[in-house]
CSV table of N, CA and C in Angstrom, one decimal:
chain,number,residue,atom,x,y,z
D,60,UNK,N,0.3,-5.7,7.1
D,60,UNK,CA,1.4,-5.5,8.0
D,60,UNK,C,1.6,-6.8,8.9
D,61,UNK,N,0.5,-7.4,9.2
D,61,UNK,CA,0.6,-8.7,10.0
D,61,UNK,C,1.3,-9.8,9.2
D,62,UNK,N,1.0,-9.9,7.9
D,62,UNK,CA,1.6,-10.8,7.0
D,62,UNK,C,3.1,-10.5,6.9
D,63,UNK,N,3.5,-9.3,6.8
D,63,UNK,CA,4.9,-8.9,6.7
D,63,UNK,C,5.7,-9.3,7.9
D,64,UNK,N,5.1,-9.0,9.1
D,64,UNK,CA,5.7,-9.4,10.3
D,64,UNK,C,5.9,-10.9,10.4
D,65,UNK,N,4.9,-11.7,10.0
D,65,UNK,CA,5.0,-13.1,9.9
D,65,UNK,C,6.2,-13.6,9.0
D,66,UNK,N,6.3,-13.0,7.9
D,66,UNK,CA,7.4,-13.3,6.9
D,66,UNK,C,8.8,-12.9,7.5
D,67,UNK,N,8.8,-11.7,8.2
D,67,UNK,CA,10.1,-11.3,8.8
D,67,UNK,C,10.6,-12.3,9.8
D,68,UNK,N,9.6,-12.7,10.7
D,68,UNK,CA,10.0,-13.7,11.7
D,68,UNK,C,10.4,-15.0,11.1
D,69,UNK,N,9.6,-15.5,10.2
D,69,UNK,CA,9.8,-16.8,9.6
D,69,UNK,C,11.0,-16.9,8.8
D,70,UNK,N,11.3,-15.9,8.0
D,70,UNK,CA,12.4,-15.9,7.0
D,70,UNK,C,13.6,-15.1,7.5
D,71,UNK,N,13.5,-14.6,8.7
D,71,UNK,CA,14.6,-13.8,9.3
D,71,UNK,C,15.0,-12.7,8.4
D,72,UNK,N,14.1,-12.0,7.8
D,72,UNK,CA,14.4,-10.9,6.8
D,72,UNK,C,15.0,-9.7,7.5
D,73,UNK,N,15.9,-9.1,6.8
D,73,UNK,CA,16.6,-7.9,7.3
D,73,UNK,C,16.0,-6.8,6.5
D,74,UNK,N,15.0,-6.1,7.0
D,74,UNK,CA,14.4,-5.0,6.4
D,74,UNK,C,14.3,-3.8,7.3
D,75,UNK,N,14.2,-2.6,6.6
D,75,UNK,CA,13.9,-1.4,7.4
D,75,UNK,C,12.5,-1.0,7.0
D,76,UNK,N,11.7,-0.6,8.0
D,76,UNK,CA,10.3,-0.2,7.7
D,76,UNK,C,10.2,1.3,8.1
D,77,UNK,N,9.7,2.0,7.2
D,77,UNK,CA,9.3,3.4,7.4
D,77,UNK,C,7.8,3.5,7.3
D,78,UNK,N,7.1,4.2,8.2
D,78,UNK,CA,5.7,4.3,8.1
D,78,UNK,C,5.3,5.7,8.7
D,79,UNK,N,4.1,6.1,8.2
D,79,UNK,CA,3.5,7.3,8.8
D,79,UNK,C,2.2,6.8,9.6
D,80,UNK,N,2.1,5.5,9.8
D,80,UNK,CA,0.9,5.0,10.5
D,80,UNK,C,1.2,4.4,11.8
D,81,UNK,N,0.4,4.9,12.8
D,81,UNK,CA,0.7,4.3,14.2
D,81,UNK,C,0.3,2.8,14.2
D,82,UNK,N,-0.8,2.4,13.5
D,82,UNK,CA,-1.2,1.0,13.5
D,82,UNK,C,-0.1,0.2,12.9
D,83,UNK,N,0.6,0.6,11.9
D,83,UNK,CA,1.7,-0.1,11.2
D,83,UNK,C,3.0,0.0,12.0
D,84,UNK,N,3.1,0.9,12.9
D,84,UNK,CA,4.2,1.0,13.8
D,84,UNK,C,4.2,-0.1,14.9
D,85,UNK,N,3.1,-0.4,15.4
D,85,UNK,CA,2.9,-1.3,16.6
D,85,UNK,C,3.2,-2.7,16.3
D,86,UNK,N,2.8,-3.2,15.1
D,86,UNK,CA,2.9,-4.6,14.8
D,86,UNK,C,4.4,-5.1,14.6
D,87,UNK,N,5.2,-4.4,13.8
D,87,UNK,CA,6.6,-4.9,13.5
D,87,UNK,C,7.6,-4.4,14.6
D,88,UNK,N,7.3,-3.4,15.3
D,88,UNK,CA,8.3,-2.8,16.2
D,88,UNK,C,8.9,-3.7,17.2
D,89,UNK,N,8.2,-4.8,17.7
D,89,UNK,CA,8.9,-5.7,18.6
D,89,UNK,C,9.9,-6.6,18.0
D,90,UNK,N,9.9,-6.6,16.6
D,90,UNK,CA,10.8,-7.6,15.9
D,90,UNK,C,11.9,-6.9,15.1
D,91,UNK,N,11.8,-5.6,14.9
D,91,UNK,CA,12.9,-4.9,14.1
D,91,UNK,C,12.6,-3.4,14.3
D,92,UNK,N,13.7,-2.6,14.0
D,92,UNK,CA,13.5,-1.2,14.1
D,92,UNK,C,12.5,-0.7,13.1
D,93,UNK,N,11.6,0.2,13.5
D,93,UNK,CA,10.6,0.9,12.6
D,93,UNK,C,10.8,2.4,12.7
D,94,UNK,N,10.9,3.0,11.6
D,94,UNK,CA,11.1,4.5,11.5
D,94,UNK,C,9.7,5.2,11.3
D,95,UNK,N,9.3,6.0,12.2
D,95,UNK,CA,8.0,6.7,12.0
D,95,UNK,C,8.3,8.1,11.4
D,96,UNK,N,7.6,8.3,10.3
D,96,UNK,CA,7.7,9.5,9.5
D,96,UNK,C,6.5,10.4,10.1
D,97,UNK,N,6.9,11.5,10.8
D,97,UNK,CA,6.0,12.3,11.5
D,97,UNK,C,5.4,13.4,10.7
D,98,UNK,N,4.7,14.3,11.3
D,98,UNK,CA,4.1,15.4,10.7
D,98,UNK,C,2.8,15.8,11.5
D,99,UNK,N,1.8,16.2,10.8
D,99,UNK,CA,0.5,16.5,11.5
D,99,UNK,C,-0.2,15.2,11.7
D,100,UNK,N,-0.6,15.0,13.0
D,100,UNK,CA,-1.3,13.8,13.3
D,100,UNK,C,-2.8,13.9,13.0
D,101,UNK,N,-3.3,12.8,12.3
D,101,UNK,CA,-4.7,12.7,12.0
D,101,UNK,C,-5.3,11.5,12.8
D,102,UNK,N,-6.1,11.8,13.8
D,102,UNK,CA,-6.6,10.8,14.7
D,102,UNK,C,-7.5,9.9,14.0
D,103,UNK,N,-8.3,10.4,13.0
D,103,UNK,CA,-9.3,9.6,12.3
D,103,UNK,C,-8.6,8.5,11.5
D,104,UNK,N,-7.4,8.8,11.0
D,104,UNK,CA,-6.7,7.8,10.2
D,104,UNK,C,-5.5,7.1,11.0
D,105,UNK,N,-5.3,7.6,12.2
D,105,UNK,CA,-4.1,7.2,13.0
D,105,UNK,C,-2.8,7.3,12.2
D,106,UNK,N,-2.6,8.4,11.5
D,106,UNK,CA,-1.4,8.6,10.7
D,106,UNK,C,-1.0,10.0,10.7
D,107,UNK,N,0.1,10.3,10.0
D,107,UNK,CA,0.7,11.6,10.0
D,107,UNK,C,0.7,12.1,8.5
D,108,UNK,N,0.6,13.4,8.3
D,108,UNK,CA,0.6,13.9,7.0
D,108,UNK,C,1.1,15.4,7.0
D,109,UNK,N,1.1,16.0,5.9
D,109,UNK,CA,1.5,17.4,5.8
D,109,UNK,C,2.9,17.6,5.3
D,110,UNK,N,3.3,18.9,5.5
D,110,UNK,CA,4.6,19.4,5.0
D,110,UNK,C,5.8,18.6,5.6
D,111,UNK,N,5.8,18.4,6.9
D,111,UNK,CA,6.9,17.7,7.5
D,111,UNK,C,7.0,16.2,7.0
D,112,UNK,N,5.8,15.6,6.8
D,112,UNK,CA,5.8,14.2,6.3
D,112,UNK,C,6.4,14.2,4.9
D,113,UNK,N,5.9,15.1,4.1
D,113,UNK,CA,6.4,15.1,2.7
D,113,UNK,C,7.9,15.4,2.6
D,114,UNK,N,8.4,16.3,3.4
D,114,UNK,CA,9.8,16.6,3.4
D,114,UNK,C,10.7,15.4,3.8
D,115,UNK,N,10.2,14.7,4.8
D,115,UNK,CA,10.9,13.5,5.2
D,115,UNK,C,10.9,12.5,4.1
D,116,UNK,N,9.8,12.2,3.5
D,116,UNK,CA,9.7,11.2,2.4
D,116,UNK,C,10.5,11.6,1.2
D,117,UNK,N,10.6,12.9,0.9
D,117,UNK,CA,11.4,13.3,-0.3
D,117,UNK,C,12.9,12.9,-0.1
D,118,UNK,N,13.4,12.8,1.1
D,118,UNK,CA,14.8,12.5,1.4
D,118,UNK,C,15.0,11.0,1.6
D,119,UNK,N,14.0,10.2,1.4
D,119,UNK,CA,14.2,8.7,1.5
D,119,UNK,C,13.9,8.0,0.2
D,120,UNK,N,14.6,6.9,0.1
D,120,UNK,CA,14.5,6.0,-1.1
D,120,UNK,C,14.3,4.6,-0.7
D,121,UNK,N,13.4,3.9,-1.4
D,121,UNK,CA,12.9,2.6,-0.9
D,121,UNK,C,13.1,1.5,-2.0
D,122,UNK,N,13.3,0.3,-1.6
D,122,UNK,CA,13.3,-0.8,-2.6
D,122,UNK,C,11.8,-1.1,-2.9
D,123,UNK,N,10.9,-1.0,-1.9
D,123,UNK,CA,9.5,-1.3,-2.1
D,123,UNK,C,8.7,-0.3,-1.3
D,124,UNK,N,7.6,0.1,-1.9
D,124,UNK,CA,6.6,0.9,-1.1
D,124,UNK,C,5.3,0.2,-1.2
D,125,UNK,N,4.6,0.2,-0.1
D,125,UNK,CA,3.3,-0.3,0.0
D,125,UNK,C,2.3,0.8,0.4
D,126,UNK,N,1.4,1.1,-0.5
D,126,UNK,CA,0.4,2.1,-0.2
D,126,UNK,C,-1.0,1.6,-0.4
D,127,UNK,N,-2.0,2.3,0.1
D,127,UNK,CA,-3.4,1.9,0.1
D,127,UNK,C,-4.2,2.9,-0.7
D,128,UNK,N,-5.5,2.6,-0.9
D,128,UNK,CA,-6.4,3.5,-1.5
D,128,UNK,C,-7.8,3.4,-0.9
D,129,UNK,N,-8.5,4.4,-1.1
D,129,UNK,CA,-9.9,4.4,-0.6
D,129,UNK,C,-10.9,3.9,-1.7
D,130,UNK,N,-10.4,3.9,-3.0
D,130,UNK,CA,-11.3,3.5,-4.1
D,130,UNK,C,-10.4,3.3,-5.4
D,131,UNK,N,-11.1,2.9,-6.4
D,131,UNK,CA,-10.5,2.7,-7.7
D,131,UNK,C,-11.5,3.2,-8.8
D,132,UNK,N,-11.1,4.2,-9.5
D,132,UNK,CA,-12.0,4.8,-10.5
D,132,UNK,C,-11.9,4.0,-11.8
D,133,UNK,N,-13.1,3.3,-12.1
D,133,UNK,CA,-13.2,2.5,-13.3
D,133,UNK,C,-12.1,1.5,-13.5
D,134,UNK,N,-11.5,1.0,-12.5
D,134,UNK,CA,-10.5,0.0,-12.6
D,134,UNK,C,-9.2,0.5,-13.2
D,135,UNK,N,-9.0,1.9,-13.3
D,135,UNK,CA,-7.9,2.4,-14.0
D,135,UNK,C,-7.0,3.4,-13.1
D,136,UNK,N,-7.6,3.9,-12.1
D,136,UNK,CA,-6.9,4.9,-11.3
D,136,UNK,C,-7.3,4.8,-9.8
D,137,UNK,N,-6.3,4.6,-9.0
D,137,UNK,CA,-6.6,4.5,-7.5
D,137,UNK,C,-6.8,5.9,-7.0
D,138,UNK,N,-7.8,6.0,-6.0
D,138,UNK,CA,-8.2,7.3,-5.5
D,138,UNK,C,-8.1,7.3,-3.9
D,139,UNK,N,-8.2,8.5,-3.4
D,139,UNK,CA,-8.2,8.6,-1.9
D,139,UNK,C,-9.1,9.8,-1.6
D,140,UNK,N,-9.4,10.0,-0.3
D,140,UNK,CA,-10.3,11.0,0.1
D,140,UNK,C,-9.7,12.4,0.3
D,141,UNK,N,-8.4,12.5,0.3
D,141,UNK,CA,-7.8,13.8,0.6
D,141,UNK,C,-6.5,14.0,-0.1
D,142,UNK,N,-6.1,15.2,-0.3
D,142,UNK,CA,-5.0,15.6,-1.1
D,142,UNK,C,-3.7,15.2,-0.4
D,143,UNK,N,-3.7,15.3,1.0
D,143,UNK,CA,-2.5,15.0,1.7
D,143,UNK,C,-2.1,13.5,1.5
D,144,UNK,N,-3.0,12.6,1.6
D,144,UNK,CA,-2.7,11.2,1.4
D,144,UNK,C,-2.2,10.9,0.0
D,145,UNK,N,-2.9,11.6,-1.0
D,145,UNK,CA,-2.5,11.4,-2.4
D,145,UNK,C,-1.0,11.9,-2.6
D,146,UNK,N,-0.7,13.0,-2.1
D,146,UNK,CA,0.7,13.6,-2.2
D,146,UNK,C,1.7,12.7,-1.6
D,147,UNK,N,1.4,12.2,-0.3
D,147,UNK,CA,2.3,11.4,0.4
D,147,UNK,C,2.5,10.1,-0.3
D,148,UNK,N,1.5,9.5,-0.8
D,148,UNK,CA,1.6,8.2,-1.5
D,148,UNK,C,2.4,8.4,-2.8
D,149,UNK,N,2.2,9.5,-3.6
D,149,UNK,CA,2.9,9.7,-4.8
D,149,UNK,C,4.4,9.9,-4.5
D,150,UNK,N,4.8,10.6,-3.5
D,150,UNK,CA,6.2,10.7,-3.2
D,150,UNK,C,6.8,9.4,-2.8
D,151,UNK,N,6.1,8.6,-2.0
D,151,UNK,CA,6.7,7.3,-1.6
D,151,UNK,C,6.8,6.4,-2.9
D,152,UNK,N,5.9,6.4,-3.7
D,152,UNK,CA,5.9,5.6,-4.9
D,152,UNK,C,7.0,6.0,-5.9
D,153,UNK,N,7.2,7.3,-6.1
D,153,UNK,CA,8.2,7.8,-7.0
D,153,UNK,C,9.6,7.6,-6.5
D,154,UNK,N,9.7,7.4,-5.2
D,154,UNK,CA,11.1,7.2,-4.6
D,154,UNK,C,11.3,5.7,-4.3
D,155,UNK,N,10.5,4.8,-5.0
D,155,UNK,CA,10.6,3.4,-4.8
D,155,UNK,C,11.0,2.7,-6.1
D,156,UNK,N,11.8,1.6,-5.9
D,156,UNK,CA,12.1,0.8,-7.1
D,156,UNK,C,10.8,0.0,-7.5
D,157,UNK,N,10.0,-0.4,-6.6
D,157,UNK,CA,8.8,-1.1,-6.9
D,157,UNK,C,7.7,-0.6,-6.0
D,158,UNK,N,6.5,-0.5,-6.5
D,158,UNK,CA,5.3,0.0,-5.7
D,158,UNK,C,4.2,-1.0,-5.7
D,159,UNK,N,3.7,-1.3,-4.6
D,159,UNK,CA,2.6,-2.2,-4.3
D,159,UNK,C,1.4,-1.5,-3.8
D,160,UNK,N,0.2,-1.8,-4.4
D,160,UNK,CA,-1.0,-1.3,-3.9
D,160,UNK,C,-1.7,-2.3,-3.1
D,161,UNK,N,-2.1,-2.0,-1.8
D,161,UNK,CA,-2.8,-2.9,-0.9
D,161,UNK,C,-4.2,-2.5,-0.8
D,162,UNK,N,-5.2,-3.2,-1.4
D,162,UNK,CA,-6.6,-2.8,-1.3
D,162,UNK,C,-7.4,-4.1,-1.2
D,163,UNK,N,-8.5,-4.0,-0.4
D,163,UNK,CA,-9.4,-5.1,-0.4
D,163,UNK,C,-10.3,-4.9,-1.6
D,164,UNK,N,-11.0,-6.0,-1.9
D,164,UNK,CA,-11.8,-6.0,-3.2
D,164,UNK,C,-12.9,-5.0,-3.2
D,165,UNK,N,-13.4,-4.6,-2.1
D,165,UNK,CA,-14.5,-3.6,-2.1
D,165,UNK,C,-14.1,-2.3,-2.7
D,166,UNK,N,-12.8,-2.0,-2.7
D,166,UNK,CA,-12.3,-0.7,-3.2
D,166,UNK,C,-12.5,-0.6,-4.7
D,167,UNK,N,-12.7,-1.7,-5.4
D,167,UNK,CA,-12.9,-1.6,-6.8
D,167,UNK,C,-14.3,-1.3,-7.2
D,168,UNK,N,-15.2,-1.2,-6.2
D,168,UNK,CA,-16.6,-0.9,-6.5
D,168,UNK,C,-16.9,0.5,-5.9
D,169,UNK,N,-15.9,1.2,-5.5
D,169,UNK,CA,-16.2,2.6,-4.9
D,169,UNK,C,-15.1,3.5,-5.5
D,170,UNK,N,-15.3,4.8,-5.3
D,170,UNK,CA,-14.3,5.7,-5.8
D,170,UNK,C,-14.3,6.9,-4.8
D,171,UNK,N,-13.1,7.4,-4.5
D,171,UNK,CA,-13.0,8.6,-3.7
D,171,UNK,C,-12.7,9.7,-4.7
D,172,UNK,N,-12.6,11.0,-4.3
D,172,UNK,CA,-12.5,12.1,-5.3
D,172,UNK,C,-11.1,12.5,-5.7
D,173,UNK,N,-10.1,12.0,-5.1
D,173,UNK,CA,-8.7,12.5,-5.4
D,173,UNK,C,-8.0,11.3,-6.1
D,174,UNK,N,-7.8,11.3,-7.4
D,174,UNK,CA,-7.0,10.3,-8.1
D,174,UNK,C,-5.5,10.6,-8.0
D,175,UNK,N,-4.8,9.5,-7.8
D,175,UNK,CA,-3.3,9.7,-7.6
D,175,UNK,C,-2.4,8.6,-8.2
D,176,UNK,N,-3.0,7.5,-8.5
D,176,UNK,CA,-2.1,6.4,-9.0
D,176,UNK,C,-2.8,5.6,-10.1
D,177,UNK,N,-2.4,5.9,-11.3
D,177,UNK,CA,-2.9,5.0,-12.4
D,177,UNK,C,-2.4,3.6,-12.2
D,178,UNK,N,-3.2,2.7,-12.6
D,178,UNK,CA,-2.9,1.2,-12.4
D,178,UNK,C,-1.6,0.9,-13.0
D,179,UNK,N,-1.3,1.4,-14.2
D,179,UNK,CA,-0.1,1.1,-14.9
D,179,UNK,C,1.2,1.5,-14.2
D,180,UNK,N,1.1,2.4,-13.2
D,180,UNK,CA,2.3,2.9,-12.5
D,180,UNK,C,2.7,1.9,-11.4
D,181,UNK,N,1.9,0.9,-11.2
D,181,UNK,CA,2.2,0.0,-10.1
D,181,UNK,C,2.9,-1.3,-10.6
D,182,UNK,N,3.7,-1.8,-9.7
D,182,UNK,CA,4.3,-3.1,-10.0
D,182,UNK,C,3.3,-4.3,-9.7
D,183,UNK,N,2.6,-4.1,-8.6
D,183,UNK,CA,1.7,-5.2,-8.1
D,183,UNK,C,0.6,-4.6,-7.4
D,184,UNK,N,-0.6,-5.3,-7.5
D,184,UNK,CA,-1.8,-5.0,-6.7
D,184,UNK,C,-2.0,-6.2,-5.9
D,185,UNK,N,-2.2,-6.0,-4.6
D,185,UNK,CA,-2.5,-7.1,-3.6
D,185,UNK,C,-3.9,-6.8,-3.1
D,186,UNK,N,-4.8,-7.8,-3.3
D,186,UNK,CA,-6.1,-7.7,-2.9
D,186,UNK,C,-6.6,-9.1,-2.4
D,187,UNK,N,-7.9,-9.1,-2.0
D,187,UNK,CA,-8.4,-10.4,-1.5
D,187,UNK,C,-9.1,-11.2,-2.6
D,188,UNK,N,-9.3,-12.4,-2.4
D,188,UNK,CA,-9.8,-13.3,-3.5
D,188,UNK,C,-11.3,-13.1,-3.7
D,189,UNK,N,-12.0,-12.1,-3.1
D,189,UNK,CA,-13.3,-11.8,-3.4
D,189,UNK,C,-13.5,-10.8,-4.6
D,190,UNK,N,-12.4,-10.4,-5.2
D,190,UNK,CA,-12.4,-9.5,-6.3
D,190,UNK,C,-13.3,-10.0,-7.4
D,191,UNK,N,-14.1,-9.1,-8.0
D,191,UNK,CA,-14.9,-9.4,-9.1
D,191,UNK,C,-14.1,-10.0,-10.3
D,192,UNK,N,-14.5,-11.1,-10.9
D,192,UNK,CA,-13.7,-11.7,-12.0
D,192,UNK,C,-13.6,-10.7,-13.2
D,193,UNK,N,-14.6,-9.9,-13.4
D,193,UNK,CA,-14.5,-8.9,-14.5
D,193,UNK,C,-13.4,-7.8,-14.2
D,194,UNK,N,-13.4,-7.4,-12.9
D,194,UNK,CA,-12.3,-6.4,-12.5
D,194,UNK,C,-11.0,-7.0,-12.6
D,195,UNK,N,-10.8,-8.3,-12.2
D,195,UNK,CA,-9.6,-9.0,-12.3
D,195,UNK,C,-9.1,-9.1,-13.8
D,196,UNK,N,-10.0,-9.4,-14.7
D,196,UNK,CA,-9.7,-9.5,-16.1
D,196,UNK,C,-9.3,-8.1,-16.6
D,197,UNK,N,-10.0,-7.1,-16.2
D,197,UNK,CA,-9.6,-5.7,-16.6
D,197,UNK,C,-8.2,-5.3,-16.2
D,198,UNK,N,-7.8,-5.7,-15.0
D,198,UNK,CA,-6.5,-5.4,-14.5
D,198,UNK,C,-5.4,-6.2,-15.3
D,199,UNK,N,-5.7,-7.4,-15.5
D,199,UNK,CA,-4.8,-8.3,-16.3
D,199,UNK,C,-4.6,-7.7,-17.7
D,200,UNK,N,-5.6,-7.1,-18.3
D,200,UNK,CA,-5.5,-6.5,-19.6
D,200,UNK,C,-4.6,-5.2,-19.6
D,201,UNK,N,-4.4,-4.7,-18.4
D,201,UNK,CA,-3.6,-3.5,-18.2
D,201,UNK,C,-2.1,-3.9,-17.9
D,202,UNK,N,-1.8,-5.2,-18.0
D,202,UNK,CA,-0.5,-5.7,-17.7
D,202,UNK,C,0.0,-5.4,-16.3
D,203,UNK,N,-0.9,-5.5,-15.3
D,203,UNK,CA,-0.5,-5.3,-13.9
D,203,UNK,C,-0.6,-6.7,-13.2
D,204,UNK,N,0.4,-7.0,-12.4
D,204,UNK,CA,0.5,-8.2,-11.6
D,204,UNK,C,-0.5,-8.1,-10.4
D,205,UNK,N,-1.3,-9.1,-10.2
D,205,UNK,CA,-2.3,-9.1,-9.2
D,205,UNK,C,-2.0,-10.3,-8.3
D,206,UNK,N,-2.0,-10.0,-7.0
D,206,UNK,CA,-1.9,-11.1,-6.0
D,206,UNK,C,-3.1,-11.1,-5.2
D,207,UNK,N,-3.8,-12.3,-5.2
D,207,UNK,CA,-5.1,-12.4,-4.5
D,207,UNK,C,-4.8,-13.2,-3.2
D,208,UNK,N,-5.2,-12.7,-2.1
D,208,UNK,CA,-5.0,-13.3,-0.8
D,208,UNK,C,-6.3,-13.8,-0.2
D,209,UNK,N,-6.2,-15.1,0.2
D,209,UNK,CA,-7.4,-15.7,0.9
D,209,UNK,C,-7.3,-15.2,2.4
D,210,UNK,N,-8.0,-14.1,2.6
D,210,UNK,CA,-8.0,-13.5,4.0
D,210,UNK,C,-8.8,-14.3,5.0
D,211,UNK,N,-9.7,-15.2,4.5
D,211,UNK,CA,-10.5,-16.0,5.4
D,211,UNK,C,-9.8,-17.1,6.1
D,212,UNK,N,-8.7,-17.5,5.4
D,212,UNK,CA,-7.9,-18.7,6.0
D,212,UNK,C,-7.2,-18.3,7.3
D,213,UNK,N,-6.9,-19.2,8.1
D,213,UNK,CA,-6.2,-18.9,9.4
D,213,UNK,C,-4.9,-18.3,9.2
D,214,UNK,N,-4.2,-18.7,8.1
D,214,UNK,CA,-2.9,-18.1,7.7
D,214,UNK,C,-3.1,-17.6,6.3
D,215,UNK,N,-2.7,-16.4,6.0
D,215,UNK,CA,-3.0,-15.9,4.6
D,215,UNK,C,-2.3,-16.8,3.6
D,216,UNK,N,-3.0,-17.0,2.5
D,216,UNK,CA,-2.5,-17.7,1.4
D,216,UNK,C,-2.6,-16.8,0.2
D,217,UNK,N,-1.6,-16.8,-0.6
D,217,UNK,CA,-1.6,-15.9,-1.8
D,217,UNK,C,-1.6,-16.7,-3.1
D,218,UNK,N,-2.2,-16.1,-4.0
D,218,UNK,CA,-2.3,-16.7,-5.4
D,218,UNK,C,-1.9,-15.5,-6.4
D,219,UNK,N,-0.9,-15.7,-7.1
D,219,UNK,CA,-0.5,-14.7,-8.1
D,219,UNK,C,-1.3,-15.0,-9.4
D,220,UNK,N,-1.9,-14.0,-9.9
D,220,UNK,CA,-2.7,-14.1,-11.1
D,220,UNK,C,-2.0,-13.4,-12.2
D,221,UNK,N,-1.6,-14.2,-13.2
D,221,UNK,CA,-0.9,-13.7,-14.3
D,221,UNK,C,-1.7,-13.7,-15.6
């Protein structure tokens, strides 16, 4: 989200942001309107979920959706810890022209119990440059675009791996 805000300011992008996350509401809101998709508040995740969230998302269409995951099952399926997150992410992805998965490299060595996004359904995976080379090769074999970000640099630098 911080990188997105940086790009919005630098390139004067005209975007609309919809989020269910309080953390992702705070960063961009001083620079452009942000629409909060409400529902049942989950303090442990600082987000909203449930029926109201799902109904709001079903009525929205996006050019791009950015979702996260708690793990990745055998490099083939992204997973999360709960059904509410899985359902919300699936709705956002199905109502988007392009879907991006935002995960740090540690997610490829762990797995949560609810699978919701096969790798092939994504347009792009964005991760850090600490990703295991074997995992990166496996993703490339599935014809998915991977962007590796050097998160240690003072300003994020991205490298697209084709």
